[in-house]
Coordinates of C-alpha atoms in Angstrom, one line a residue:
M663 CA 164.4 39.9 22.7
R664 CA 166.5 36.5 24.0
Y665 CA 170.0 37.5 22.3
T666 CA 169.9 40.6 24.0
T667 CA 169.7 38.9 27.5
K668 CA 172.3 36.6 26.6
W669 CA 175.0 39.3 25.6
A670 CA 174.3 41.5 28.2
G671 CA 175.0 38.7 30.8
V672 CA 178.2 37.7 28.7
S673 CA 179.1 41.6 29.1
A674 CA 178.6 41.6 32.8
L675 CA 180.7 38.6 33.8
F676 CA 183.6 40.4 31.6
L677 CA 183.4 43.7 33.8
L678 CA 183.7 41.2 36.6
G679 CA 186.4 39.6 36.0
L680 CA 188.6 43.0 35.2
L681 CA 187.6 44.3 38.8
P682 CA 190.8 42.0 40.7
A683 CA 193.2 43.5 37.7
A684 CA 192.1 47.1 38.1
H685 CA 192.9 46.9 42.1
A686 CA 195.7 45.0 41.4
Q687 CA 197.4 47.7 39.5
T688 CA 199.0 51.2 40.9
G689 CA 197.5 53.5 38.6
W690 CA 196.4 54.0 35.1
G691 CA 199.1 56.5 34.2
E692 CA 202.0 56.5 31.6
G693 CA 204.6 53.6 32.8
N694 CA 201.9 51.5 34.0
K695 CA 201.2 48.4 31.7
L696 CA 198.6 46.2 31.4
E697 CA 199.6 42.4 32.7
S698 CA 198.9 39.4 30.7
T699 CA 196.1 37.6 32.7
E700 CA 193.9 34.3 32.4
I701 CA 190.4 35.1 32.9
V702 CA 188.5 31.9 33.6
V703 CA 184.7 31.4 33.3
E704 CA 182.5 28.6 35.0
K705 CA 179.5 28.2 33.7
N706 CA 178.2 25.9 35.8
R707 CA 179.1 27.4 39.5
V708 CA 176.4 28.2 42.0
L709 CA 176.6 31.2 44.2
E710 CA 175.9 30.2 47.5
L711 CA 174.9 33.0 50.9
P712 CA 174.8 32.4 54.3
E713 CA 171.6 32.0 56.0
A714 CA 170.2 34.7 57.4
N715 CA 169.2 34.8 61.2
R716 CA 165.6 35.4 61.6
N717 CA 164.2 36.8 64.9
F718 CA 160.4 37.0 65.2
E719 CA 160.3 38.2 68.6
K720 CA 158.3 41.6 69.2
F721 CA 160.1 44.7 70.6
L722 CA 158.3 45.6 74.2
I723 CA 157.7 49.3 74.8
Q724 CA 157.3 50.4 78.2
P725 CA 154.7 52.6 78.8
P726 CA 156.0 56.1 80.3
K727 CA 155.7 56.9 84.0
L728 CA 152.9 59.0 85.0
G729 CA 154.1 62.1 86.7
D730 CA 152.6 65.5 88.5
R731 CA 152.6 67.7 85.5
K732 CA 151.4 71.5 86.6
V733 CA 149.6 72.8 83.7
T734 CA 150.1 76.6 83.1
Y735 CA 146.9 78.5 81.2
R736 CA 146.6 81.9 80.2
F737 CA 143.7 83.6 79.5
N738 CA 144.1 86.5 77.0
E739 CA 140.7 88.5 76.1
Y740 CA 140.8 89.9 72.6
R741 CA 138.5 92.5 72.0
L742 CA 137.9 93.9 68.5
P743 CA 137.0 97.9 68.2
E744 CA 133.3 98.2 68.3
H745 CA 133.5 100.6 65.5
Y746 CA 134.7 98.0 63.4
I747 CA 132.0 95.9 63.8
N748 CA 128.5 96.2 62.0
L749 CA 126.1 93.4 62.9
P750 CA 122.7 93.9 61.9
M751 CA 120.6 91.9 64.7
K752 CA 116.9 91.8 64.7
V753 CA 115.3 91.5 68.1
L754 CA 112.2 89.2 68.1
T755 CA 109.7 90.6 70.1
I756 CA 105.8 89.8 71.2
Q757 CA 103.4 91.6 69.6
Q758 CA 101.4 93.7 72.6
E759 CA 97.4 92.9 72.7
Q760 CA 95.3 95.1 71.2
L761 CA 93.2 97.0 73.4
P762 CA 89.6 96.6 72.1
T763 CA 88.2 99.4 70.0
L764 CA 86.4 101.8 72.3
Y765 CA 83.8 103.8 71.1
G766 CA 83.4 106.9 73.3
N767 CA 80.0 108.4 71.2
Y768 CA 76.8 107.1 70.6
V769 CA 73.1 108.4 69.9
K770 CA 70.2 107.0 69.9
G771 CA 66.5 107.3 69.1
A772 CA 63.1 105.9 69.1
V773 CA 59.4 106.4 68.8
G774 CA 56.4 104.9 70.6
N775 CA 52.8 105.0 71.3
Y776 CA 51.0 107.7 73.2
G777 CA 53.1 110.0 70.8
T778 CA 56.3 109.4 72.7
I779 CA 59.7 110.6 71.4
Y780 CA 63.1 109.9 72.6
A781 CA 66.5 110.6 71.8
K782 CA 69.7 110.8 73.3
G783 CA 73.4 111.5 73.1
Y784 CA 76.5 110.3 74.6
F785 CA 79.9 112.1 74.0
H786 CA 83.3 111.5 75.4
N787 CA 86.8 111.6 74.6
N788 CA 88.9 108.0 74.1
R789 CA 90.9 106.4 76.6
S790 CA 93.6 109.2 78.1
D791 CA 95.7 109.3 80.8
K792 CA 95.8 113.0 80.6
S793 CA 92.0 114.4 80.8
S794 CA 88.5 113.1 80.8
F795 CA 85.7 114.9 79.3
G796 CA 82.5 114.6 77.4
A797 CA 79.0 115.9 77.2
Q798 CA 75.2 114.3 77.1
V799 CA 71.6 115.4 75.8
G800 CA 68.4 113.8 75.8
H801 CA 64.9 113.9 75.4
L802 CA 62.0 112.1 76.3
S803 CA 58.1 113.0 75.6
S804 CA 54.7 112.2 75.1
A805 CA 52.2 113.8 73.7
H806 CA 49.2 112.0 75.3
G807 CA 48.9 109.9 78.9
P808 CA 46.4 108.1 80.3
I809 CA 43.9 110.7 80.4
E810 CA 43.5 113.8 78.8
N811 CA 46.3 116.6 79.5
S812 CA 48.3 114.4 81.0
G813 CA 51.4 114.7 78.3
S814 CA 54.7 115.3 79.7
S815 CA 58.1 116.1 78.9
S816 CA 62.1 116.2 79.7
S817 CA 65.2 116.9 78.8
Y818 CA 68.7 117.8 79.6
I819 CA 72.3 118.8 78.6
K820 CA 75.1 118.4 80.4
G821 CA 78.9 118.3 80.6
N822 CA 81.9 117.4 82.6
G823 CA 85.3 117.5 82.4
D824 CA 88.8 116.2 84.9
L825 CA 92.3 116.8 84.2
Y826 CA 94.8 114.7 85.6
L827 CA 97.9 116.7 86.9
G828 CA 100.4 114.2 88.5
P829 CA 98.4 112.6 91.8
I830 CA 95.8 115.9 91.8
T831 CA 92.6 115.7 89.7
V832 CA 91.0 118.7 89.2
G833 CA 87.4 119.0 87.4
G834 CA 83.9 120.3 87.0
S835 CA 80.6 119.8 85.8
L836 CA 77.8 122.2 84.5
G837 CA 74.0 121.1 83.5
Y838 CA 70.7 122.1 82.7
E839 CA 67.3 120.2 83.1
R840 CA 63.6 121.3 81.8
D841 CA 60.6 119.3 83.0
Q842 CA 57.5 119.7 81.8
A843 CA 54.1 118.1 83.4
Y844 CA 50.5 119.1 83.8
F845 CA 48.3 119.4 87.0
Y846 CA 45.8 116.2 85.4
G847 CA 44.8 114.6 88.5
R848 CA 41.8 116.1 88.6
K849 CA 38.0 115.1 88.8
D850 CA 34.5 116.6 87.6
V851 CA 36.2 119.2 85.7
A852 CA 34.6 119.8 82.1
E853 CA 36.8 122.0 80.3
V854 CA 40.5 123.7 81.7
D855 CA 42.8 125.8 79.8
K856 CA 45.8 123.5 79.6
N857 CA 48.5 126.4 80.0
T858 CA 46.4 126.8 83.8
I859 CA 47.7 123.5 84.8
K860 CA 51.0 123.4 83.4
Q861 CA 54.1 123.3 85.5
V862 CA 57.7 123.5 84.2
Y863 CA 60.5 123.1 86.0
N864 CA 64.0 124.6 84.6
R865 CA 67.2 123.7 86.6
F866 CA 71.0 124.9 86.6
A867 CA 73.6 122.9 88.2
V868 CA 77.5 123.5 88.2
E869 CA 79.8 122.0 90.3
G870 CA 83.9 122.3 90.6
H871 CA 85.9 119.5 92.7
L872 CA 89.6 119.0 93.3
N873 CA 91.5 115.9 95.0
N874 CA 94.7 114.1 95.4
L875 CA 93.0 110.3 96.0
A876 CA 95.3 108.8 93.3
D877 CA 98.5 109.3 95.2
E878 CA 98.3 106.6 97.3
K879 CA 102.0 107.4 98.6
N880 CA 100.8 110.4 100.3
I881 CA 99.9 109.8 103.8
F882 CA 96.8 113.1 103.8
H883 CA 94.3 113.0 101.1
Y884 CA 91.6 115.3 100.8
N885 CA 88.9 115.8 98.6
G886 CA 86.3 118.9 97.9
K887 CA 83.8 119.9 95.9
L888 CA 82.1 123.3 95.7
G889 CA 78.5 124.0 93.9
L890 CA 75.4 126.0 92.5
N891 CA 71.9 124.6 92.2
Y892 CA 69.2 126.5 91.0
T893 CA 65.3 125.8 90.4
G894 CA 62.7 128.1 89.0
D895 CA 58.9 127.1 88.0
D896 CA 56.0 128.6 86.2
F897 CA 54.5 129.6 89.7
N898 CA 57.6 131.9 90.3
A899 CA 59.4 130.0 92.6
K900 CA 63.1 130.3 92.3
E901 CA 65.3 128.6 94.9
T902 CA 69.1 129.0 94.9
H903 CA 71.3 126.3 96.8
L904 CA 74.9 126.8 97.4
F905 CA 76.8 124.1 99.1
G906 CA 80.5 123.0 99.4
N907 CA 82.1 119.8 100.8
V908 CA 85.1 118.9 102.0
K909 CA 86.9 115.7 103.7
F910 CA 90.2 115.2 104.8
G911 CA 91.9 111.9 105.8
Y912 CA 95.5 111.4 107.7
D913 CA 96.8 108.2 107.7
L914 CA 98.0 107.5 111.8
S915 CA 99.6 104.2 110.5
Q916 CA 98.7 101.2 107.7
E917 CA 95.9 100.5 110.3
S918 CA 94.6 103.4 111.3
Q919 CA 93.5 106.8 110.0
V920 CA 91.8 110.1 111.2
V921 CA 88.9 111.4 108.9
V922 CA 87.1 115.0 109.0
D923 CA 84.2 115.3 106.6
A924 CA 82.5 118.7 106.7
E925 CA 79.8 120.4 105.0
L926 CA 78.6 124.1 104.5
A927 CA 75.6 124.7 102.7
Y928 CA 73.1 128.2 102.0
T929 CA 69.7 127.5 100.4
N930 CA 67.4 130.4 99.4
L931 CA 63.8 130.2 98.2
K932 CA 61.8 132.8 97.0
G933 CA 57.9 133.0 95.9
E934 CA 55.2 134.4 98.1
D935 CA 57.5 134.5 100.8
S936 CA 61.1 134.8 100.7
Y937 CA 63.3 132.8 103.5
G938 CA 67.1 131.4 103.8
R939 CA 68.2 128.3 105.6
G940 CA 72.0 127.7 106.3
L941 CA 73.5 124.2 107.5
F942 CA 76.9 123.5 108.4
K943 CA 78.1 119.4 109.4
I944 CA 81.3 118.3 110.6
K945 CA 82.0 114.7 111.5
P946 CA 85.9 114.1 112.8
T947 CA 86.1 109.9 113.1
Y948 CA 88.9 107.5 113.8
Q949 CA 89.0 104.4 111.9
L950 CA 90.9 101.2 112.6
Q951 CA 91.4 98.4 110.5
K952 CA 93.3 95.1 112.4
D953 CA 93.1 91.7 111.3
K954 CA 89.1 90.7 110.8
V955 CA 88.3 93.8 113.1
A956 CA 86.9 97.1 112.1
L957 CA 86.2 100.2 114.2
T958 CA 85.0 103.6 113.5
L959 CA 84.5 106.0 116.6
G960 CA 83.4 109.6 116.1
A961 CA 79.9 112.3 116.3
T962 CA 78.5 114.4 113.8
I963 CA 78.0 117.8 114.6
A964 CA 75.6 119.7 112.9
Y965 CA 73.5 122.9 112.5
T966 CA 70.6 124.0 110.8
G967 CA 68.9 127.7 110.0
D968 CA 65.4 126.0 109.7
T969 CA 62.0 127.4 111.6
I970 CA 59.5 125.0 110.6
N971 CA 58.3 123.1 113.2
D972 CA 60.5 124.3 116.1
A973 CA 63.5 122.3 114.5
R974 CA 66.3 122.2 116.8
K975 CA 69.0 124.0 115.6
F976 CA 72.3 122.6 116.9
N977 CA 72.6 118.3 117.1
I978 CA 75.0 115.9 118.1
Y979 CA 75.2 112.3 116.7
P980 CA 77.1 109.7 117.4
A981 CA 79.1 108.1 114.6
L982 CA 80.1 104.2 116.0
E983 CA 80.4 101.4 113.8
A984 CA 82.4 97.7 114.0
K985 CA 83.0 95.3 111.7
Y986 CA 84.1 91.6 112.2
Q987 CA 84.5 88.8 109.9
V988 CA 83.5 85.6 110.4
I989 CA 85.0 84.1 107.4
Q990 CA 87.4 85.8 105.3
N991 CA 86.2 87.6 102.3
K992 CA 82.9 85.6 102.8
L993 CA 80.9 86.8 106.0
E994 CA 81.0 89.9 107.5
I995 CA 79.0 91.2 110.8
F996 CA 78.4 94.6 111.7
A997 CA 76.5 97.0 114.4
G998 CA 76.4 100.9 114.9
A999 CA 74.9 104.0 116.0
G1000 CA 74.3 107.0 114.1
G1001 CA 72.3 110.0 113.0
D1002 CA 72.5 112.9 110.3
L1003 CA 71.1 116.1 109.3
Q1004 CA 70.1 116.1 105.4
R1005 CA 69.6 119.4 103.6
T1006 CA 66.4 119.0 101.6
T1007 CA 65.7 121.7 98.6
L1008 CA 63.3 122.2 95.7
Y1009 CA 66.0 120.8 93.4
T1010 CA 65.7 117.5 94.7
L1011 CA 61.9 117.4 95.6
S1012 CA 60.6 118.2 92.2
K1013 CA 62.2 115.3 90.6
E1014 CA 60.7 113.5 93.3
N1015 CA 57.0 114.5 92.9
P1016 CA 56.6 117.1 89.8
F1017 CA 53.1 118.0 91.2
L1018 CA 54.0 120.1 93.9
N1019 CA 52.0 123.0 95.3
Q1020 CA 53.1 126.6 95.5
N1021 CA 54.9 127.9 98.6
L1022 CA 56.4 125.1 99.8
Q1023 CA 57.7 125.2 103.4
I1024 CA 61.0 123.1 103.0
A1025 CA 62.7 121.9 106.5
D1026 CA 65.9 119.7 106.6
V1027 CA 65.5 115.9 107.5
N1028 CA 66.6 115.7 110.9
K1029 CA 67.3 111.8 111.3
G1030 CA 67.6 111.4 115.3
L1031 CA 69.5 108.4 117.0
E1032 CA 69.7 105.3 114.8
F1033 CA 70.6 101.7 115.9
Y1034 CA 71.3 99.5 113.0
G1035 CA 73.2 96.0 112.1
G1036 CA 73.6 93.4 109.6
V1037 CA 75.4 90.7 107.4
N1038 CA 77.6 91.1 103.9
G1039 CA 78.7 88.3 102.2
S1040 CA 79.1 86.0 99.2
I1041 CA 77.8 82.3 99.1
S1042 CA 80.0 81.5 95.9
K1043 CA 82.5 83.7 93.9
Y1044 CA 79.4 84.5 91.7
V1045 CA 76.9 85.4 94.6
Q1046 CA 76.6 88.6 96.8
F1047 CA 74.1 89.6 99.8
T1048 CA 73.7 92.4 102.0
G1049 CA 70.9 92.1 105.0
R1050 CA 70.5 95.4 107.6
I1051 CA 68.1 96.3 110.1
A1052 CA 67.8 99.6 111.7
Y1053 CA 65.7 101.2 114.0
Q1054 CA 65.3 105.1 113.2
N1055 CA 64.0 108.2 114.9
F1056 CA 63.1 111.2 112.3
R1057 CA 61.7 114.9 113.1
N1058 CA 60.8 117.1 110.5
L1059 CA 60.8 113.7 107.9
Y1060 CA 58.8 115.4 104.8
F1061 CA 55.3 113.6 103.4
Y1062 CA 53.4 113.9 100.2
N1063 CA 49.9 115.3 100.8
N1064 CA 46.9 116.5 98.6
A1065 CA 46.6 120.0 99.0
V1066 CA 43.7 121.2 100.8
S1067 CA 42.3 123.9 98.3
D1068 CA 43.7 121.9 95.0
S1069 CA 43.9 117.9 95.4
S1070 CA 45.7 117.6 92.2
K1071 CA 48.3 119.3 94.0
F1072 CA 50.7 118.4 96.9
D1073 CA 51.9 120.0 100.0
L1074 CA 54.8 119.0 102.1
V1075 CA 53.7 118.0 105.6
Y1076 CA 55.5 116.9 108.4
D1077 CA 55.3 115.3 111.8
D1078 CA 54.3 116.9 115.1
G1079 CA 56.8 114.8 117.0
V1080 CA 59.4 112.1 116.4
T1081 CA 58.4 109.7 113.4
K1082 CA 59.5 106.0 114.2
V1083 CA 60.8 103.6 111.3
F1084 CA 61.7 99.9 111.9
Q1085 CA 63.8 99.3 108.6
F1086 CA 64.6 96.5 106.6
F1087 CA 67.0 95.9 103.4
G1088 CA 68.1 93.3 101.9
Q1089 CA 69.9 92.6 98.6
L1090 CA 70.9 89.2 96.7
T1091 CA 72.9 89.4 93.3
F1092 CA 74.2 87.0 91.2
N1093 CA 76.9 88.5 88.6
Q1094 CA 78.8 85.7 86.0
S1095 CA 80.8 87.8 84.1
E1096 CA 79.1 90.0 81.8
R1097 CA 77.0 87.4 80.2
L1098 CA 74.4 86.7 83.1
R1099 CA 73.2 88.9 85.7
L1100 CA 70.3 88.5 87.8
G1101 CA 69.4 90.3 91.4
A1102 CA 67.0 91.0 93.7
K1103 CA 66.6 94.1 96.5
V1104 CA 63.7 94.3 99.4
E1105 CA 63.1 97.4 101.3
S1106 CA 60.4 97.4 103.8
N1107 CA 59.8 100.7 106.0
N1108 CA 57.4 100.5 109.1
Y1109 CA 56.1 103.9 110.0
S1110 CA 55.2 104.7 112.9
T1111 CA 53.8 108.5 113.2
A1112 CA 52.7 111.0 116.0
S1113 CA 50.3 113.3 114.7
L1114 CA 49.7 112.0 111.1
R1115 CA 46.6 109.3 110.0
E1116 CA 49.4 107.8 107.7
A1117 CA 52.5 107.9 106.3
F1118 CA 51.1 109.8 103.3
H1119 CA 52.7 108.6 99.9
R1120 CA 55.4 106.5 101.4
P1121 CA 55.0 102.8 100.8
D1122 CA 55.7 100.2 103.5
M1123 CA 57.7 98.1 101.0
V1124 CA 59.6 98.2 97.7
V1125 CA 60.6 95.1 95.8
T1126 CA 62.8 95.2 92.6
A1127 CA 63.9 92.4 90.6
F1128 CA 66.2 92.9 87.6
G1129 CA 68.2 90.5 85.1
T1130 CA 70.4 91.3 82.2
Y1131 CA 71.9 88.5 79.5
N1132 CA 74.1 88.9 77.0
L1133 CA 74.1 86.4 73.8
S1134 CA 77.1 86.0 72.3
D1135 CA 77.5 90.0 72.2
K1136 CA 74.9 89.8 69.2
I1137 CA 71.4 90.0 71.7
L1138 CA 71.4 91.9 75.0
L1139 CA 68.3 91.0 77.1
N1140 CA 67.1 93.7 80.1
S1141 CA 64.2 92.8 82.5
E1142 CA 62.7 94.8 85.5
L1143 CA 60.2 94.0 88.2
Y1144 CA 59.0 96.1 90.4
Y1145 CA 56.6 95.9 93.2
I1146 CA 55.4 98.9 95.3
S1147 CA 52.8 98.5 98.2
S1148 CA 50.0 100.7 98.3
S1149 CA 49.9 104.1 100.3
F1150 CA 47.8 106.9 101.6
G1151 CA 46.8 110.2 100.9
E1152 CA 44.1 112.7 102.3
I1153 CA 41.6 114.4 100.3
T1154 CA 39.7 117.2 101.7
R1155 CA 36.2 117.7 100.4
A1156 CA 34.0 120.6 99.8
D1157 CA 32.2 120.5 103.1
G1158 CA 35.9 120.5 104.9
T1159 CA 35.9 116.3 105.6
K1160 CA 38.6 114.4 105.4
V1161 CA 38.7 111.1 103.5
L1162 CA 41.9 108.6 103.5
Q1163 CA 42.3 107.4 100.0
E1164 CA 44.8 104.8 99.2
T1165 CA 46.8 104.3 95.8
D1166 CA 47.2 101.0 93.9
T1167 CA 49.7 98.5 94.8
V1168 CA 52.4 98.7 91.8
V1169 CA 53.0 95.7 89.9
D1170 CA 55.7 96.8 86.8
L1171 CA 57.1 94.8 84.3
N1172 CA 59.7 96.0 81.7
L1173 CA 61.4 94.2 79.3
K1174 CA 64.3 95.5 76.6
G1175 CA 66.0 93.9 73.8
D1176 CA 68.9 95.0 71.7
Y1177 CA 70.0 93.6 68.4
R1178 CA 73.7 94.2 67.5
I1179 CA 73.5 94.3 63.8
T1180 CA 77.2 95.6 63.8
P1181 CA 79.7 96.8 66.4
R1182 CA 78.7 100.2 65.6
F1183 CA 75.0 99.9 64.8
S1184 CA 72.3 98.1 66.9
V1185 CA 68.4 98.6 67.4
F1186 CA 66.3 97.9 70.4
L1187 CA 62.9 97.6 71.8
M1188 CA 61.3 98.3 74.8
G1189 CA 58.2 97.1 76.3
N1190 CA 57.3 99.4 79.9
N1191 CA 54.2 98.3 82.2
L1192 CA 53.5 95.3 80.0
L1193 CA 51.3 93.7 82.8
G1194 CA 49.0 96.4 81.7
S1195 CA 47.9 98.4 85.1
K1196 CA 47.0 102.0 85.3
Y1197 CA 48.2 101.9 88.8
Q1198 CA 48.2 105.0 90.8
R1199 CA 51.3 106.1 92.4
F1200 CA 50.1 109.2 93.7
V1201 CA 46.6 110.0 94.4
N1202 CA 44.4 110.6 91.6
Y1203 CA 47.2 110.3 89.1
P1204 CA 47.4 107.1 87.2
T1205 CA 50.5 105.9 84.8
Q1206 CA 50.4 104.8 81.5
G1207 CA 49.0 101.6 80.3
I1208 CA 51.3 99.3 78.3
S1209 CA 53.6 100.9 76.2
F1210 CA 56.1 100.1 73.4
L1211 CA 59.4 102.2 72.1
G1212 CA 61.3 101.0 69.4
G1213 CA 64.4 102.6 67.9
A1214 CA 67.9 102.2 66.8
T1215 CA 71.7 103.2 68.4
Y1216 CA 74.6 104.3 66.3
S1217 CA 77.7 104.4 68.1
F1218 CA 81.1 106.4 67.2

C-alpha cells in the first residue's frame, strides 16, 4: 500500500511538469516537434497560500414593510346531485310514554247473609276519539229480610252510546229496571198470602241527545235531549212520561253570554182514574263574568197542567245571582234569588219509596220565591269547602204518610198553603290525589207546614261522612257513615183516631275492602249497618241488621 502511494505521487508530479510545455507548443499536428526540456523536481519545496480574509459579521435582513392589502374572497357553492347521494341516516327519537292499560269491561259477583245474591257487569269500548258505547247489567236480591215476607230484589240492564262527529256529539241511552218488594209493614196479621202484598215496578227509559259543546270556537252552543219514561206496577198503574229539553248559549263577548233553557213535558198516569199533565218552562238569562265578579240576570216562566190543591197554572220566578271572589281561587261569596217548577212522576217516586199506595194524586212541586247565599273556597291545595243557607217557599211539596185504609202503604199528601223551609248545606272535602279522600256533608231542613201536623217522613237533618284509601294499588278501603234524624208518620187506628208515630234515628256504618290479587282479579268484602240497629226509615218498616257480602271482580 505504501509503494502504491509513492508511485502515484511521482506520476502526478510528472504530469504537472508537462503542462507548461503543452501551453508553449503551437499544436500537436505534423511539423511540430517536441523540444528538449529540463524538468527540475524540488523535493523540499513548500507550497504557501495567501491568508484568507474571514468576515464574521452577520447579515441584517430588514423586515418587509406592512401595507394595505385588499383580499378578495370567492365563495363557490358546490352541490352534488341528490340522486347520487345515498346516506343511510338513523333518526334518534324519544319513545312515547305508553298509556296505562285500560280495561273497559268487568264482572263481579258476591253472596251474603239474608240469602243475598249480588251480580254486576260493565262493558265499554276502550279509548276512542270517534265513539263511546257500553252496557251495564246488575242484580241484587235478598231472600229474607228483618221480618217475615220482607225479601226484595232489584235488576237492571242499560245501554248507551255516543258518536263524535267533529264538533257535534250525538247519542242516546236505553234501559230497563225491575224492582220487587213486599208490603211487610203490617202488624197483628197472623198469615198473609205473599202474592197479595207483592209489588213489582217495571220501568223503561229511552233518551237521545245532540250537542256541539266540544266546539269551543263557535260562539253559539246548544244541548238538546228528547226522552220517554214508562212505569208500570202490579196494581195496574201505568205512567208514560214524554220530555224534551234544549239549552242555547250565545257568546256576546269573552265576558258575557245569553243563555236560554227550555223544557217541555207531558205525563199521563192511568189507574182507576186517568189524567194527563203538561209542563212548559223557559228560562232566559244574561251572564257576565268580569274580573272577580260574576252576574246572572234573568227569569223563569213556567206553566203546569196540575189541578191538585188549586195549583197555580202560570208562574214567574226571578233568576238572579251574584258572585264575588274575595280571594282569587281561595274564597268566593255568592247570593241570589230564584224559584222553579219541578216535574214529579211515578218513575222517580217509586225509586224513593217502593211502598206506595195505588191511585196516587201526583202534582208538580212549585218552588216559589227563594233567597240564598253562601261561600265556596279552599283552605289549601287539598281542602275545599262549601256553605249555603236558603229560605224557601213551596206549594204542593209532597210528603209520604201512612194510608188510612192500610198503614203498610203510603199516600202522597200536600200542605194546604205554603210550606216554608229554612235550609243549611255544608260540605268539606280532602283530596290527596287518588290515595286518600275524606269528606263530610251536612244538610238541615227546618220545615214549617201550614196544615199538616208534621213534615211526614222528611227528616230535619242528614249527615254523611265518607273516606277512601288506596294502599299501594293493592288494597282499596271505602267507608261511609250516615246519620238521619227521626221523622214522623201518622197512623189511623180502627176507631178513626190518628196518632203520630216517630221513626228511629238512623246511624249506619258501611265498610268495604278490595284486595287486588292481580291487575285483573280482585276480591272484596262489604259490611252494611255494622252498628247493628234495625232502624225504621218509614213507619212500620224496619231494615236489615248487620249484613255481609263477599265476592270477586274480574276485569278484561
